[in-house]
PDB file of C-alpha atoms in Angstrom:
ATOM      1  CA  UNK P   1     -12.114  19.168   7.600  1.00 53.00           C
ATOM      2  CA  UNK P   2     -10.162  22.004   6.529  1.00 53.00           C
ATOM      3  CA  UNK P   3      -8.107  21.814   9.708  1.00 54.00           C
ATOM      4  CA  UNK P   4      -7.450  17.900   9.439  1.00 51.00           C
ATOM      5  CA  UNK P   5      -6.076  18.764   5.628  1.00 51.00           C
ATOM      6  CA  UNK P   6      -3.567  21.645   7.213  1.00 50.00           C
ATOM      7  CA  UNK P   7      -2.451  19.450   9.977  1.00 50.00           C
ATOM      8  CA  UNK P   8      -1.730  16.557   7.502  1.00 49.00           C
ATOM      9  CA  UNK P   9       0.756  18.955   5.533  1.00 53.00           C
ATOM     10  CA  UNK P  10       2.401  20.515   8.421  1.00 50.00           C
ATOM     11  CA  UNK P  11       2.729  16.947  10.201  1.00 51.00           C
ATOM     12  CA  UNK P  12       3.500  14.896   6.815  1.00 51.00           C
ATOM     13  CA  UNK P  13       7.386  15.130   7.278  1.00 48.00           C
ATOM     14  CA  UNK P  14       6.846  13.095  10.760  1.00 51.00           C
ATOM     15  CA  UNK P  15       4.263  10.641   9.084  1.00 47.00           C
ATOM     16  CA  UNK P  16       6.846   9.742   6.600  1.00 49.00           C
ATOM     17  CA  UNK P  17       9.752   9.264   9.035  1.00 47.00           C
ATOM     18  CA  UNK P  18       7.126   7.273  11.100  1.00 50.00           C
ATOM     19  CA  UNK P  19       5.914   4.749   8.497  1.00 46.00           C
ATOM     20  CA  UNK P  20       9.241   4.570   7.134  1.00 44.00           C
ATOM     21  CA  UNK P  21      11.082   3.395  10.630  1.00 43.00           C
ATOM     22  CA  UNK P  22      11.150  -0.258   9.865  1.00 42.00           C
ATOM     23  CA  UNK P  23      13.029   0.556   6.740  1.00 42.00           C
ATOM     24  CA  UNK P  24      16.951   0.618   6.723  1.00 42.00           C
ATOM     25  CA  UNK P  25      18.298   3.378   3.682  1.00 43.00           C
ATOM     26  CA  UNK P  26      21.790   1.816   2.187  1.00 44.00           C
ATOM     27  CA  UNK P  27      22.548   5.319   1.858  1.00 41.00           C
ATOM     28  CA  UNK P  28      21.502   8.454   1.978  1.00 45.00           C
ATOM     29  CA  UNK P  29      20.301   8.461  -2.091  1.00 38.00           C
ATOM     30  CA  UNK P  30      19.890   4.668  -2.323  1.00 41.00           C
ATOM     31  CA  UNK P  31      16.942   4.039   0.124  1.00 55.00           C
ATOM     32  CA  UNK P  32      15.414   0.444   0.491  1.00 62.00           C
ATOM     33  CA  UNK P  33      12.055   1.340   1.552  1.00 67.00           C
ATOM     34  CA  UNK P  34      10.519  -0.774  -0.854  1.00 69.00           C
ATOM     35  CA  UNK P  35       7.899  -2.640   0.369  1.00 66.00           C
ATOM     36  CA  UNK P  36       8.443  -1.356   3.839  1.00 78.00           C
ATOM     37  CA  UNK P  37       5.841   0.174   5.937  1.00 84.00           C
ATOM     38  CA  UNK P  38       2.081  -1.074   5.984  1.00 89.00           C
ATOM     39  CA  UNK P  39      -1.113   0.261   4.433  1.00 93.00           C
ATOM     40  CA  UNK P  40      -2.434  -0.389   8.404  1.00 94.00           C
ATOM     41  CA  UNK P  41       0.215   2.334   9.326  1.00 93.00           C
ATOM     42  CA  UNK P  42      -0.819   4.743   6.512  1.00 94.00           C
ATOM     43  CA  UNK P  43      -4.873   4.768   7.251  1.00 96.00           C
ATOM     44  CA  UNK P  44      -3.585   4.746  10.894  1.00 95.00           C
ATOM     45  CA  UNK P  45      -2.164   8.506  10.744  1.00 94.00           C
ATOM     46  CA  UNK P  46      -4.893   9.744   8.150  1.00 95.00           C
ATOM     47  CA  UNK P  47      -7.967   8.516  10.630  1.00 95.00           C
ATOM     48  CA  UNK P  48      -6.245  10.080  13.358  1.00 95.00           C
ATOM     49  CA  UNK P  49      -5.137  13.678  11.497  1.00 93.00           C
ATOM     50  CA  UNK P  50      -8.447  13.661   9.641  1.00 93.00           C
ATOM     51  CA  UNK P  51     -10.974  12.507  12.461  1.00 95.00           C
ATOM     52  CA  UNK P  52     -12.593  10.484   9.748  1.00 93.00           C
ATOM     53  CA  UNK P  53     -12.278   6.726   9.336  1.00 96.00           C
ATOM     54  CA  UNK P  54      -9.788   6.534   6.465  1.00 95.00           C
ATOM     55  CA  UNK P  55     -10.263   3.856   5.469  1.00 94.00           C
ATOM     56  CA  UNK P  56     -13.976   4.523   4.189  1.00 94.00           C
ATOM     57  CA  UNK P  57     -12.391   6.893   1.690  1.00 93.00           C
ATOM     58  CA  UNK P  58      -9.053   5.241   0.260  1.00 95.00           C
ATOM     59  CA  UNK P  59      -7.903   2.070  -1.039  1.00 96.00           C
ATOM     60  CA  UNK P  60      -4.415   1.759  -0.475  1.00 96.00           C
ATOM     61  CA  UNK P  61      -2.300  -0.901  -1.433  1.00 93.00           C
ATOM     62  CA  UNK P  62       1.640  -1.766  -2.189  1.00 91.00           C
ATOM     63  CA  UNK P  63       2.899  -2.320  -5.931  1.00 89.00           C
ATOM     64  CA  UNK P  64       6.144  -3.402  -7.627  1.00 85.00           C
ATOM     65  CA  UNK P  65       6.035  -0.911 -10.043  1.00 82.00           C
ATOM     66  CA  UNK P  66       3.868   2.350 -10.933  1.00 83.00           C
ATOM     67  CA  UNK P  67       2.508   3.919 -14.136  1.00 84.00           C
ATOM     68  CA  UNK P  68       3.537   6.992 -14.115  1.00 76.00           C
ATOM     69  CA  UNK P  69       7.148   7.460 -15.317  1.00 75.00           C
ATOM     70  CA  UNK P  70      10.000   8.646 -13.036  1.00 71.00           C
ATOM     71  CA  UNK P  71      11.414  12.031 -13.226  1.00 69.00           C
ATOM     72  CA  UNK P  72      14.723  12.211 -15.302  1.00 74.00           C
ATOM     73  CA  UNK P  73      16.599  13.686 -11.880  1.00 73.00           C
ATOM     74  CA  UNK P  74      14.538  11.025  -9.757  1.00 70.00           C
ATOM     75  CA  UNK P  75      17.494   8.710  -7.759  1.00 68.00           C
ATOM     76  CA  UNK P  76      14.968   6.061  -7.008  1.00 72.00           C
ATOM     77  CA  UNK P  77      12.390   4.002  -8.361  1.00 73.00           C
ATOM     78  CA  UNK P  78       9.904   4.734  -5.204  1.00 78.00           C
ATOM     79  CA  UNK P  79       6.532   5.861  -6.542  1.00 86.00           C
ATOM     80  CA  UNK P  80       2.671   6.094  -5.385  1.00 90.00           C
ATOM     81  CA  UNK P  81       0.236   6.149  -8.161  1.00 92.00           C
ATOM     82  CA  UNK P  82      -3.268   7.933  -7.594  1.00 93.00           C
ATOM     83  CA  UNK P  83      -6.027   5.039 -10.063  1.00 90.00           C
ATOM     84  CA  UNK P  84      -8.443   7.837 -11.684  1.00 84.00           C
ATOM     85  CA  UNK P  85     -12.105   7.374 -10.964  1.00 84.00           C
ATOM     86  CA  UNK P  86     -13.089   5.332  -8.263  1.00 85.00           C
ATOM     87  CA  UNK P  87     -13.020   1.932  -6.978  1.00 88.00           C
ATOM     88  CA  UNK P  88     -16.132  -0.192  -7.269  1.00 90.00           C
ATOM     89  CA  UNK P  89     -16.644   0.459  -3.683  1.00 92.00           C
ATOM     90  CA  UNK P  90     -16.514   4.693  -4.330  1.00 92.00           C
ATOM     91  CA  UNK P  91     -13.027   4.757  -2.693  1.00 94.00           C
ATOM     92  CA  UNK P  92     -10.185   6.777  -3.641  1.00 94.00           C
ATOM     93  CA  UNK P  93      -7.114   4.054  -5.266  1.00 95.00           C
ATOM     94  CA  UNK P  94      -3.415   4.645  -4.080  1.00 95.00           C
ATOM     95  CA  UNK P  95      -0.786   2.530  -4.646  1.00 93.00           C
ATOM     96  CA  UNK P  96       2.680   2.840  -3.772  1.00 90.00           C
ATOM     97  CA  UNK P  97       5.922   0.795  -3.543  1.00 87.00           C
ATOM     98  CA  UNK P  98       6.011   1.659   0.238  1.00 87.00           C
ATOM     99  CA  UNK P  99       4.569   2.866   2.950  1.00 90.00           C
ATOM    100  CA  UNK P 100       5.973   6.710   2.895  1.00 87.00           C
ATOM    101  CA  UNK P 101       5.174   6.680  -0.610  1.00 88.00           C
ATOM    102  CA  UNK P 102       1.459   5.960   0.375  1.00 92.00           C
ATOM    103  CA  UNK P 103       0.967   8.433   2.640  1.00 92.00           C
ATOM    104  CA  UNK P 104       3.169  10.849   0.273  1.00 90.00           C
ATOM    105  CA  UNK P 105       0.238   9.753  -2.568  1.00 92.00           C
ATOM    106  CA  UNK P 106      -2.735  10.631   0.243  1.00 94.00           C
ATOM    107  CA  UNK P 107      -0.982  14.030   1.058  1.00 92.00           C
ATOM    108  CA  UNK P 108      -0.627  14.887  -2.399  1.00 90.00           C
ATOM    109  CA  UNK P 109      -4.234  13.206  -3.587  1.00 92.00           C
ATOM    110  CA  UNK P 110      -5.434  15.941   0.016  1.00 92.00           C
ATOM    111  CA  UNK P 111      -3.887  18.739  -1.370  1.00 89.00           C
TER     112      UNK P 111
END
């Protein structure tokens, strides 16, 4: 729904913080998300803000590395890459190297 999208941008600054809690930044360039945060977490907030079952619609899933190449100013290698096409299963592919950068690649995939 076109309210579930809006509510997903204007809440995605608290998803972020949320998924991200477990992780502990060295500082405040160098974070250490990676691998922090859970997929569970991520189709968590989206079924809730949505009202949909997320999980019908994306496949998300961690990865060491992504694709795409970092921006030149970029001060960390944290990434989400959105797979074009579909999965075998007609789900939407997003992988990321954590769990902000998950819900970062669903916000971004929504918009």
């Amino acid at each position: 729904s076109t309210a579930g999208i809006m509510a997903l941008g204007v809440l995605l600054p608290s998803l972020l913080l949320g998924v991200a809690a477990a992780g502990e930044g060295s500082s405040s360039i160098d974070f250490s998300f990676k691998g922090r945060g859970s997929p569970d977490a991520v189709y968590g907030i989206l079924s809730r803000v949505l009202g949909i079952n997320s999980s019908d619609i994306f496949d998300l899933s961690f990865t060491d590395t992504c694709a795409s190449s970092r921006p030149e100013a970029s001060r960390s290698s944290l990434c989400f890459d959105i797979l074009e096409g579909f999965t075998p299963d007609n789900k939407i592919a997003i992988r990321g190297t954590s769990g902000p950068e998950l819900a970062c690649g669903a916000a971004h995939y929504l918009r």
